[in-house]
Amino acid sequence: MGYSPPWSAEAQRWACVSPEPLTLRAWLAAPLQWDAYNGVPCEGALQYAVVQLASGVSPEEAFAGAPRDELVPIPIPIADQEMGGFTVALASWAQPAPSAIESTRIRRKRARAESYGLAKVNVAMAEFKSEQVPVPTLVSAFVEFHVVGDRALLNELLPHATHLGRGRSSGHGQVLGWEVCDDPERRSILDRGRLMRTVPVSAGVNARPGTFSVRHATTRAPYWHRASLTDCMVPIVRVL
Amino acid sequence: MRAEALGSHRYSCVSSELSNALIPLVVSERSCLAFYRALCTRFSVEAAGGPDDYGPIELWMPTGRLRWDRALSAIDYADMRLVIHENPGFLATFASSSTRDMDDDLLRAEYESFDAYPEPTKGGRARLQLPAQLIQPRSFRTVWTLTSPMAHGADEKSGNVKLFRRHRVVDALTGSHAYVPFMAGNAVRGMMRDMVMGRWLGLLGLKASDIPPARAHALLAGGNVEQGVDTGNVRVDVRKRARALCPPWDLLGGCTDQQIMAGRARIHDAVLVCRENAWQVHQALGVETKDLDEWAETLPEAAELTQLRLGTRHAHRELEDSGGSQMIFNVELLLSGAQMVHSFQVFSLDGVDQVTASCLADLLEDFGAHGVVGAQNARGMGLIAFNPYEPGPGTPELPDPTIYLEYVDAHRDEMIEWAMMRGEPDAPARASGKGGRGGKKGPPPPRATAEEQAADRETF
């Protein structure tokens, strides 16, 4: 029997009931943190919202006490599919708008040295170090996710999905608003032969060569968790 | 450019001076002609030719020569801005290559090296189909109106010019790109952090310098992760105590007592009201999507909303032993009267403690009373006027600030104890015993026991 957090029953209401192929278009009000190696999936943002709504606290506190080696399933209104022995969400990585371009944003952190009651504060190193960290970003009017999901539940949950990617607290990836549209072409895994998300190699997806690389990667959110680590076909993301 | 006009030192450093000067010049001027005039003036060049020159400046190309005024007439100034912002050093490298000693073959080879570059493309300038209605995340927003010019430093230095911070944006109405001034959400967050923490300490009768430096650093700058600390060791008791005893901490989060904690507030960039951003800000200004195109035409371009201001630092050589040096500098400022839309989110307001939400209301009152953003406030920059932040569709109102003030009053002694505490007594262990430059000396503290971990789960 796996670990079950106290709020899991509350979270269960967000599980996908009536799946249909959809496109979620997130209009962005701020650049998205983007490393061009791993794409930006939407499942993490939806899981973050579900955990906060179900538990009332942030995810790192909601999972306090959970065994680290166990991946706790968090239901979201997106359908899953078994592929090559792994559970994979039917949701593509973020697809930038045609006019998108990669850029850089400097993140600054400045120590308030005069307020620390010390005779000498070294802001160049150690605990009071001030920082200017360049972060790669994507400038795009919107990004699209092609999913198979529950339209009614997504309409209810998306107002709580406020940001995509990293750097949320300072506004990176801020979502101006969401659109939910039909996706008759069902592009959650493949779009005209182009791979749209990470899938296990063992699934044998017939993607067009050149649209993916093969490497170790994880197959489901939370993607940092090693429980789903395996040999994967990973899309190659290029912004032209 | 002539060495006699510039002086030998400037002439020897002309490529770096040119590289530093290009961005300030392109943002301070409004047309190709004005840019070219300013560039020529800076480097003592007579565009029309002078007594010591051969004649008007000409552009030399493999196919022939072209006079400067005709060459400029073919350039779109918006494109020029974009190219110069991308890489002024690239342009300066070619512009400062001396061709005087090259023979024709070498010169031709240099021009032909351009063939190695792909053809420039403008790509993707298609208008995007804007939605009539969006599912909007819940947020609070207002419109800042600058009542004095505003400074907010750029990421890179440009000689003695401090430029305004810009980022690249896509104009959804035209599909084109532009570099547009903005104020980073991180900067607004830092300013709000200073205000709300200073006010909290003030209510407790403390100053930041009264409390342990590590705590002050955490409160005012977000803290730091000590080297070797196991950040995966979540101590709910430590976190709950911090959130309960310091509502501003619950609001903004950071790292203290070896716990990295998320704040409730997400502070966004301040978005300039300009033509390029019209599609993003129209709703905040009460303009309907159907009227967007017409309204956007009435807005100025972002490039029209800044200006350079010259400043001087005097050497005061009349004073005995004055060691100062005379210095001039330029600062790029956002014009007084410009507007910016600012918003933030509290996630999730339903799950946020009323005291924390009330603390946010108190902060916003304080912010409204101070009404200052950006840098150089001591020189009078960054004064703003704004209406109170309004909750967007579906966003509940914030509670009254008195809830927070009464709470602080009721828990004053515990709060002071927490603020003065030098780390939690039973702080979690490090992942390894490594002591780095930033790590504490001495043996690592004991790990949380299995009973304590079980207690965490029960108290949750």
XYZ file of C-alpha atoms in Angstrom:
700
model
C 0.000 0.000 0.000
C 1.611 3.289 -1.072
C 1.740 6.518 0.833
C -1.478 8.489 0.756
C -1.465 12.095 1.960
C -4.353 13.208 4.202
C -5.807 15.410 1.465
C -5.782 12.737 -1.268
C -9.561 12.215 -1.122
C -10.094 15.937 -1.652
C -7.687 15.911 -4.594
C -9.474 12.976 -6.221
C -12.257 15.249 -7.487
C -9.814 16.632 -10.080
C -9.274 13.244 -11.761
C -10.117 13.149 -15.475
C -13.625 11.766 -16.038
C -14.644 12.766 -19.570
C -11.500 12.919 -21.713
C -11.500 14.644 -25.086
C -8.683 16.026 -27.276
C -8.134 19.681 -26.431
C -5.648 22.478 -26.927
C -4.864 24.606 -23.886
C -3.507 27.963 -24.991
C -1.794 29.952 -22.235
C -1.428 33.636 -23.142
C 1.671 34.850 -21.348
C 2.114 38.151 -19.556
C 5.805 37.544 -18.785
C 8.679 35.535 -20.263
C 8.816 31.848 -19.500
C 11.944 30.261 -18.026
C 13.106 27.918 -20.742
C 16.318 25.929 -21.077
C 15.690 24.394 -24.532
C 16.799 20.996 -23.184
C 13.808 19.985 -21.132
C 10.516 21.379 -22.327
C 7.813 22.974 -20.215
C 4.966 20.595 -19.458
C 1.597 21.706 -18.092
C 1.027 18.833 -15.670
C 3.248 20.346 -12.969
C 1.315 23.625 -12.904
C -1.970 21.734 -12.709
C -0.680 19.436 -9.956
C 0.585 22.456 -8.008
C -2.872 23.984 -8.190
C -4.602 20.738 -7.187
C -2.326 20.225 -4.168
C -2.807 23.777 -2.940
C -6.551 23.629 -3.391
C -6.851 20.223 -1.733
C -4.415 20.767 1.132
C -4.465 24.538 1.693
C -0.666 24.582 1.922
C 2.149 24.660 -0.588
C 3.250 21.306 -2.092
C 6.567 21.080 -0.208
C 4.618 21.259 3.054
C 1.758 19.125 1.788
C 4.218 16.292 1.153
C 6.103 16.583 4.438
C 6.623 13.076 5.743
C 6.043 11.386 2.399
C 8.650 8.739 1.566
C 11.086 10.239 -0.883
C 11.430 7.204 -3.092
C 7.701 6.904 -3.689
C 5.921 8.858 -6.406
C 2.561 9.931 -5.002
C 0.003 10.223 -7.809
C -1.723 13.608 -7.953
C -4.896 13.500 -10.027
C -5.345 16.205 -12.652
C -7.970 16.583 -15.376
C -5.663 15.101 -18.007
C -5.916 11.502 -19.140
C -3.067 9.033 -18.612
C -2.005 6.190 -20.852
C 0.187 3.171 -20.187
C 3.126 3.279 -22.604
C 5.942 0.770 -22.467
C 5.218 -0.074 -18.864
C 5.077 3.556 -17.699
C 2.185 5.909 -17.078
C 2.339 8.886 -19.423
C 0.046 11.906 -19.388
C -1.565 12.679 -22.721
C -0.225 16.207 -22.800
C 2.373 17.753 -25.080
C 5.200 20.027 -23.994
C 4.618 23.745 -24.409
C 4.565 24.688 -28.084
C 5.635 28.332 -28.577
C 3.788 30.767 -30.831
C 5.288 31.265 -34.320
C 6.759 34.634 -33.356
C 8.481 33.325 -30.191
C 12.147 33.968 -29.525
C 14.622 32.959 -26.853
C 16.016 35.637 -24.575
C 17.687 36.115 -21.187
C 16.576 37.735 -17.937
C 18.935 38.685 -15.113
C 17.693 37.738 -11.653
C 19.132 39.936 -8.948
C 19.401 39.433 -5.214
C 20.940 42.167 -3.094
C 21.977 41.729 0.539
C 20.820 44.577 2.823
C 24.242 44.713 4.454
C 23.609 47.823 6.551
C 20.715 46.152 8.343
C 22.567 43.128 9.656
C 24.141 44.697 12.738
C 27.594 43.489 11.725
C 30.784 45.488 11.490
C 31.635 43.930 8.151
C 29.487 42.111 5.631
C 31.029 40.432 2.596
C 28.442 40.565 -0.164
C 30.791 38.905 -2.659
C 30.741 35.427 -1.151
C 29.293 33.058 1.445
C 25.967 33.530 3.182
C 25.384 37.202 2.342
C 26.424 36.937 -1.288
C 24.545 39.213 -3.641
C 23.674 37.644 -6.945
C 23.002 38.484 -10.571
C 21.940 35.279 -12.231
C 21.129 35.194 -15.952
C 18.228 32.883 -16.696
C 17.261 31.765 -20.206
C 13.720 32.699 -21.126
C 11.245 32.310 -23.930
C 9.440 35.402 -25.142
C 6.185 34.300 -26.679
C 2.683 35.709 -26.796
C 1.346 32.291 -25.935
C 2.259 28.633 -25.611
C -0.007 25.740 -26.497
C -0.436 22.360 -24.880
C -2.206 19.646 -26.827
C -3.870 17.356 -24.315
C -6.550 14.770 -23.825
C -8.428 16.108 -20.843
C -11.670 16.854 -19.100
C -12.944 20.178 -20.430
C -15.277 20.985 -17.541
C -12.705 20.269 -14.861
C -9.994 22.130 -16.761
C -12.245 25.176 -17.040
C -12.606 25.035 -13.281
C -8.955 24.415 -12.470
C -7.168 26.676 -14.967
C -7.938 29.947 -13.113
C -5.722 28.528 -10.370
C -2.878 27.688 -12.749
C -1.355 31.133 -12.551
C 2.172 30.474 -13.808
C 4.168 28.071 -15.951
C 7.759 27.002 -15.479
C 10.176 28.248 -12.844
C 10.573 31.635 -11.145
C 6.880 31.938 -10.328
C 7.273 34.021 -7.177
C 8.778 36.876 -9.154
C 6.362 36.583 -12.017
C 8.164 34.461 -14.632
C 5.767 32.483 -16.778
C 2.814 34.568 -15.607
C -0.344 33.470 -17.385
C -2.491 36.321 -18.648
C -5.303 33.920 -19.383
C -6.185 30.508 -20.736
C -8.133 29.338 -23.752
C -9.519 25.831 -24.088
C -10.099 24.793 -27.721
C -10.784 21.561 -29.569
C -7.834 19.595 -30.942
C -9.267 17.365 -33.662
C -5.752 16.304 -34.723
C -5.019 14.723 -31.299
C -1.482 16.064 -31.025
C -0.658 15.149 -27.436
C 2.023 12.586 -28.399
C 2.708 13.104 -32.096
C 2.064 15.957 -34.485
C 2.587 14.876 -38.098
C 5.397 12.584 -36.982
C 7.019 15.116 -34.647
C 7.360 13.937 -31.069
C 5.497 16.261 -28.689
C 6.481 14.975 -25.248
C 8.776 12.555 -23.448
C 7.820 8.908 -23.898
C 9.633 5.708 -22.933
C 11.671 4.140 -25.719
C 9.952 0.851 -24.904
C 6.642 2.363 -26.022
C 7.902 2.223 -29.612
C 6.340 5.504 -30.701
C 6.799 5.993 -34.422
C 8.235 9.514 -34.363
C 10.047 11.097 -37.286
C 13.849 10.847 -36.911
C 15.424 14.181 -36.071
C 12.534 15.340 -33.940
C 13.774 13.601 -30.812
C 16.852 12.400 -28.980
C 17.195 9.316 -26.793
C 18.404 9.820 -23.246
C 17.579 9.136 -19.633
C 14.524 11.152 -18.621
C 11.393 10.892 -16.521
C 8.010 10.177 -17.991
C 5.500 11.795 -15.645
C 5.027 14.698 -13.265
C 6.614 15.563 -10.921
C 9.426 15.235 -13.449
C 12.196 15.750 -10.895
C 11.204 12.493 -9.195
C 13.396 9.564 -10.178
C 10.658 6.942 -9.860
C 9.786 7.232 -13.556
C 13.377 7.557 -14.809
C 14.029 5.420 -17.873
C 15.384 5.524 -21.413
C 13.147 7.970 -23.207
C 12.534 9.583 -26.529
C 12.756 13.289 -25.745
C 11.578 15.976 -28.174
C 14.186 18.338 -29.567
C 12.899 21.852 -29.039
C 13.972 24.513 -31.468
C 12.671 28.062 -31.531
C 13.363 29.601 -34.908
C 37.039 58.911 -37.790
C 40.327 60.688 -37.538
C 42.922 60.210 -34.814
C 43.667 63.949 -34.808
C 40.067 64.788 -33.958
C 39.639 62.146 -31.252
C 43.071 62.155 -29.671
C 45.370 59.175 -29.682
C 43.970 57.531 -26.551
C 40.341 57.685 -27.649
C 41.294 56.597 -31.134
C 43.054 53.511 -29.800
C 39.948 52.556 -27.776
C 37.403 53.564 -30.368
C 35.879 50.093 -30.776
C 34.947 49.763 -27.083
C 33.703 53.356 -26.935
C 31.576 52.765 -29.996
C 30.250 49.500 -28.584
C 29.281 51.196 -25.323
C 27.741 54.183 -27.083
C 25.475 52.434 -29.574
C 22.648 51.344 -27.266
C 22.414 54.667 -25.363
C 22.366 56.513 -28.698
C 19.723 54.322 -30.266
C 17.387 54.625 -27.260
C 17.913 58.366 -26.884
C 17.195 59.233 -30.513
C 13.949 58.870 -32.390
C 14.943 58.334 -36.032
C 17.766 57.008 -38.182
C 18.754 60.547 -39.120
C 18.904 61.699 -35.502
C 20.827 58.580 -34.501
C 23.358 59.169 -37.236
C 23.746 62.838 -36.295
C 24.340 61.896 -32.641
C 26.824 59.193 -33.617
C 28.787 61.554 -35.839
C 28.809 64.247 -33.158
C 30.093 61.821 -30.560
C 33.066 60.846 -32.714
C 33.739 64.257 -34.264
C 32.847 63.100 -37.740
C 31.487 65.462 -40.378
C 28.827 63.440 -42.178
C 28.638 65.953 -44.989
C 32.404 66.149 -45.353
C 34.715 68.892 -44.187
C 37.869 70.702 -45.161
C 40.021 67.723 -44.136
C 37.729 65.057 -45.554
C 37.030 63.905 -49.075
C 33.318 64.549 -49.029
C 30.065 63.124 -47.683
C 30.381 59.770 -45.978
C 29.601 56.876 -48.228
C 28.769 53.265 -47.683
C 31.200 51.031 -49.570
C 29.804 47.804 -50.863
C 31.067 45.260 -53.403
C 28.425 46.469 -55.801
C 29.296 50.132 -55.486
C 29.048 53.101 -53.165
C 26.011 54.713 -51.565
C 25.771 58.095 -49.856
C 24.911 57.975 -46.127
C 21.563 59.784 -46.382
C 20.326 57.371 -49.047
C 21.530 54.365 -47.075
C 19.689 55.586 -43.994
C 16.466 56.120 -45.889
C 16.262 52.351 -46.483
C 16.540 51.434 -42.797
C 13.577 50.942 -40.491
C 14.513 52.510 -37.142
C 12.639 49.810 -35.207
C 14.787 47.184 -36.927
C 17.914 49.190 -36.203
C 17.027 49.355 -32.494
C 16.501 45.621 -32.394
C 19.810 44.827 -34.127
C 21.792 47.199 -31.928
C 20.182 45.827 -28.769
C 21.073 42.325 -29.908
C 24.810 42.883 -30.204
C 26.405 46.327 -30.369
C 29.848 44.729 -30.253
C 29.214 42.979 -33.560
C 28.530 46.281 -35.278
C 31.406 48.034 -33.538
C 33.842 45.344 -34.689
C 33.122 46.023 -38.341
C 32.789 49.744 -37.960
C 36.168 50.081 -36.307
C 38.094 47.797 -38.680
C 40.595 49.959 -40.441
C 40.324 49.605 -44.207
C 42.970 52.198 -44.989
C 45.789 49.686 -45.306
C 43.800 47.009 -47.095
C 44.151 46.444 -50.773
C 41.062 45.945 -52.881
C 41.255 42.150 -52.756
C 41.394 42.089 -48.975
C 38.540 44.552 -48.768
C 36.458 42.474 -51.131
C 37.255 39.333 -49.117
C 36.026 41.092 -45.986
C 32.746 42.059 -47.620
C 32.311 38.588 -49.015
C 32.657 37.112 -45.538
C 29.109 38.350 -45.028
C 28.048 35.661 -47.468
C 28.822 33.102 -44.763
C 25.946 34.486 -42.712
C 22.429 33.301 -43.486
C 20.109 35.721 -45.184
C 18.391 37.913 -42.587
C 14.746 37.089 -42.120
C 12.057 39.021 -40.377
C 10.035 35.846 -39.813
C 6.832 35.339 -37.916
C 5.361 38.811 -38.207
C 1.861 37.474 -38.414
C -0.871 39.017 -36.352
C -2.093 36.626 -33.684
C -5.760 35.896 -33.308
C -6.622 37.325 -29.926
C -9.304 35.519 -27.956
C -12.517 37.343 -27.167
C -12.587 35.864 -23.691
C -9.949 34.258 -21.499
C -10.048 32.077 -18.421
C -8.166 34.512 -16.211
C -6.140 33.540 -13.167
C -7.296 35.388 -10.090
C -5.238 38.481 -9.380
C -5.191 42.011 -8.003
C -4.122 44.838 -10.232
C -3.830 48.569 -10.537
C -2.371 51.165 -12.877
C 0.625 53.188 -11.721
C 0.901 56.692 -13.139
C 4.380 58.141 -12.864
C 4.329 61.583 -11.300
C 8.090 61.904 -11.652
C 10.551 60.173 -13.980
C 11.472 56.642 -12.991
C 14.817 54.823 -13.019
C 15.312 51.057 -13.030
C 18.780 49.871 -13.998
C 19.391 47.723 -17.062
C 21.137 44.384 -16.920
C 24.272 45.518 -18.704
C 26.519 48.530 -18.436
C 26.865 50.934 -21.335
C 29.814 53.166 -20.507
C 28.730 56.042 -18.275
C 25.070 55.627 -19.239
C 22.724 53.749 -16.941
C 19.950 52.544 -19.191
C 16.426 51.610 -18.193
C 15.739 47.921 -17.871
C 14.180 46.393 -20.973
C 13.043 43.048 -22.135
C 12.047 41.680 -25.467
C 8.317 41.376 -26.085
C 6.093 40.125 -28.848
C 3.428 42.528 -29.996
C 0.488 40.216 -30.618
C -1.224 42.834 -32.778
C 1.619 42.910 -35.307
C 3.634 39.803 -34.502
C 6.788 41.932 -34.315
C 9.376 42.088 -31.542
C 10.543 45.095 -29.574
C 12.657 45.886 -26.529
C 10.293 47.482 -24.049
C 11.025 49.060 -20.640
C 9.566 47.190 -17.697
C 10.011 46.856 -13.977
C 10.884 43.323 -12.893
C 8.495 41.531 -10.565
C 11.542 40.499 -8.572
C 12.411 44.166 -7.969
C 8.868 45.044 -6.886
C 8.888 42.013 -4.632
C 12.187 43.117 -3.052
C 10.822 46.591 -2.458
C 7.646 45.192 -0.905
C 9.736 42.832 1.215
C 11.730 45.751 2.607
C 8.526 47.632 3.396
C 6.556 44.830 4.997
C 9.472 43.457 7.041
C 10.525 46.918 8.183
C 6.977 47.654 9.244
C 6.662 44.336 11.093
C 9.912 44.918 12.966
C 8.794 48.458 13.713
C 5.539 47.192 15.208
C 7.635 44.960 17.463
C 9.836 47.878 18.459
C 12.873 46.368 16.723
C 15.292 47.397 14.020
C 16.791 44.935 11.546
C 20.207 45.493 13.104
C 18.843 44.349 16.501
C 18.178 40.809 15.347
C 20.704 38.108 14.361
C 22.297 38.815 10.958
C 21.147 35.549 9.445
C 17.542 36.296 10.426
C 17.816 39.868 9.119
C 19.230 38.543 5.843
C 16.360 36.071 5.575
C 13.702 38.677 6.289
C 15.099 41.410 4.054
C 16.770 39.509 1.222
C 15.203 36.053 1.338
C 18.078 34.314 3.128
C 20.374 31.659 1.768
C 20.766 27.905 1.752
C 23.732 26.860 3.856
C 26.166 24.609 2.100
C 25.560 20.951 2.759
C 22.066 21.396 4.156
C 19.569 18.718 3.227
C 16.847 20.850 1.698
C 14.623 17.829 1.315
C 14.210 17.612 5.090
C 10.927 19.450 5.541
C 10.211 20.492 9.130
C 6.553 21.346 9.291
C 6.796 22.526 12.902
C 9.561 24.997 12.025
C 7.615 26.206 9.019
C 4.320 26.548 10.820
C 6.012 28.516 13.575
C 7.659 30.859 11.070
C 4.426 31.375 9.133
C 2.367 31.902 12.300
C 4.762 34.250 14.061
C 5.796 36.293 11.060
C 2.851 36.928 8.705
C 5.075 38.865 6.254
C 7.228 35.730 6.026
C 4.167 33.652 5.171
C 3.390 36.207 2.475
C 6.813 36.335 0.800
C 8.709 33.257 1.963
C 12.431 32.653 1.623
C 14.954 30.451 3.375
C 15.364 30.500 7.143
C 16.278 27.837 9.676
C 17.380 25.647 6.749
C 13.862 25.551 5.340
C 13.141 26.867 1.848
C 9.599 28.133 2.031
C 7.297 29.368 -0.713
C 5.522 32.635 -0.101
C 1.850 33.134 -0.819
C 2.305 36.160 -3.049
C 3.426 36.142 -6.645
C 4.491 39.596 -7.670
C 4.435 40.324 -11.383
C 6.374 42.598 -13.676
C 5.065 46.126 -14.021
C 4.012 46.340 -17.682
C 4.402 49.633 -19.517
C 1.288 50.998 -21.191
C 2.541 51.407 -24.759
C 1.592 50.309 -28.252
C 3.625 47.085 -28.129
C 1.950 46.024 -24.861
C -1.574 47.164 -25.765
C -2.892 43.606 -26.103
C -1.687 42.785 -22.590
C -2.876 45.843 -20.704
C -6.120 46.864 -22.400
C -8.353 45.063 -19.914
C -6.703 46.753 -16.939
C -7.484 50.094 -18.573
C -11.096 49.211 -19.328
C -10.718 48.815 -23.098
C -12.689 46.007 -24.705
C -11.000 43.602 -27.096
C -13.150 44.782 -30.017
C -11.753 48.310 -29.590
C -8.180 47.167 -29.102
C -6.745 48.037 -32.530
C -8.111 51.550 -32.503
C -6.936 52.116 -28.931
C -3.454 50.730 -29.617
C -2.999 53.316 -32.378
C -3.486 56.090 -29.830
C -0.682 54.809 -27.593
C 2.942 55.885 -27.959
C 5.600 53.351 -28.889
C 7.738 52.237 -25.964
C 10.786 53.949 -27.463
C 8.995 57.299 -27.145
C 8.595 56.980 -23.390
C 12.171 57.279 -22.160
C 14.774 60.003 -22.154
C 18.378 60.381 -21.049
C 19.135 62.793 -18.239
C 22.639 64.129 -17.794
C 24.024 64.214 -14.271
C 27.259 65.637 -12.919
C 29.302 64.827 -9.899
C 31.486 67.762 -9.033
C 35.074 67.335 -7.936
C 34.877 70.276 -5.502
C 38.459 71.139 -6.160
C 37.990 74.358 -4.224
C 38.165 72.211 -1.113
C 41.593 71.490 0.233
C 42.699 67.865 -0.269
C 39.652 67.129 -2.403
C 40.321 63.707 -3.823
C 37.153 63.570 -5.896
C 37.113 63.510 -9.647
C 34.694 65.325 -11.915
C 32.292 62.945 -13.562
C 29.362 63.167 -15.915
C 26.864 60.394 -16.311
C 23.588 59.761 -18.066
C 20.572 57.959 -16.702
C 17.754 56.757 -18.908
C 14.427 57.523 -17.285
C 10.867 56.551 -17.974
C 8.979 59.765 -18.596
C 6.745 61.310 -16.003
C 3.130 60.652 -17.006
C 3.847 57.166 -18.330
C 1.647 54.411 -16.966
C 2.377 50.861 -15.909
C -0.033 48.068 -15.108
C 0.991 46.124 -12.047
C -0.573 42.965 -10.664
C 0.049 40.213 -8.169
C -1.577 37.000 -7.122
C -2.123 35.355 -3.778
C -2.230 31.624 -4.170
C -4.579 30.356 -3.066
C -6.456 33.064 -1.270
C -8.970 30.527 0.007
C -6.174 28.599 1.674
C -4.297 31.618 2.986
C -4.568 32.620 6.604
C -6.687 35.717 7.137
C -3.845 37.304 9.098
C -1.504 36.893 6.126
C -4.102 38.325 3.758
C -4.647 41.180 6.208
C -0.858 41.728 6.341
C -0.943 42.084 2.550
C -3.720 44.661 2.853
C -1.604 46.556 5.364
C 1.399 46.392 3.022
C -0.649 47.791 0.142
C -1.827 50.672 2.316
C 1.771 51.367 3.269
C 2.872 51.117 -0.377
C 0.147 53.548 -1.408
C 1.248 55.996 1.273
C 4.913 55.820 0.214
C 4.131 55.787 -3.526
C 7.698 55.282 -4.674
C 9.177 52.637 -6.998
C 12.450 52.020 -8.789
C 15.870 53.499 -8.133
C 17.238 56.969 -7.398
C 14.373 57.839 -5.072
C 16.693 60.180 -3.175
C 16.835 62.312 -6.344
C 13.062 62.399 -6.563
C 12.693 59.628 -9.123
C 9.980 57.008 -9.132
C 7.040 58.830 -7.570
C 3.805 57.150 -8.561
C 0.103 57.630 -8.002
C -2.343 54.774 -8.150
C -5.775 53.701 -7.084
C -5.984 50.835 -4.596
C -5.320 47.398 -6.105
C -8.615 45.921 -7.330
C -9.426 42.215 -7.188
C -9.976 40.737 -10.655
C -12.887 38.499 -11.667
C -13.488 35.762 -9.094
C -10.905 37.145 -6.674
C -12.118 37.717 -3.120
C -11.496 41.048 -1.374
C -8.613 41.325 1.051
C -9.575 41.593 4.725
C -9.083 44.683 6.826
C -5.472 45.493 7.891
C -6.551 45.799 11.533
C -6.715 41.975 11.789
C -2.965 41.868 11.208
C -2.179 44.772 13.513
C -4.218 43.272 16.360
C -2.585 39.888 15.794
C 0.898 41.401 16.032
C -0.119 43.185 19.193
C -1.458 39.963 20.739
C 1.623 37.845 19.868
C 4.277 40.458 20.301
C 6.493 38.572 22.782
C 6.505 35.304 20.802
C 7.265 37.216 17.621
C 10.195 38.996 19.221
C 11.492 35.675 20.518
C 11.291 34.176 17.002
C 12.944 37.187 15.418
C 15.815 37.094 17.923
C 16.338 33.352 17.697
C 19.640 32.176 16.194
C 18.257 29.188 14.314
C 15.828 26.574 15.501
C 17.344 24.600 18.413
C 16.519 21.275 16.769
C 17.358 22.319 13.242
C 17.606 19.450 10.731
C 20.884 17.838 9.912
C 23.051 18.435 6.916
C 23.054 15.876 4.162
C 26.782 15.459 4.608
C 29.366 16.621 7.114
C 31.102 18.815 4.533
C 31.911 22.294 5.749
C 32.369 24.729 2.899
C 33.183 28.392 2.842
C 29.639 29.299 3.690
C 29.010 26.390 6.035
C 28.992 26.567 9.808
C 31.990 25.199 11.675
C 31.830 22.358 14.129
C 29.992 19.065 14.120
C 26.639 18.829 12.329
C 23.522 19.087 14.495
C 21.672 15.817 15.138
C 19.095 14.613 12.614
C 15.441 14.776 13.438
C 14.451 11.562 15.138
C 11.953 9.090 13.757
C 9.536 10.170 16.528
C 9.869 13.800 15.498
C 9.228 12.925 11.880
C 6.176 10.929 12.913
C 5.016 13.873 15.018
C 5.288 16.123 11.967
C 2.868 13.919 10.105
C 0.443 13.861 12.973
C 0.478 17.596 13.498
C -0.054 18.246 9.784
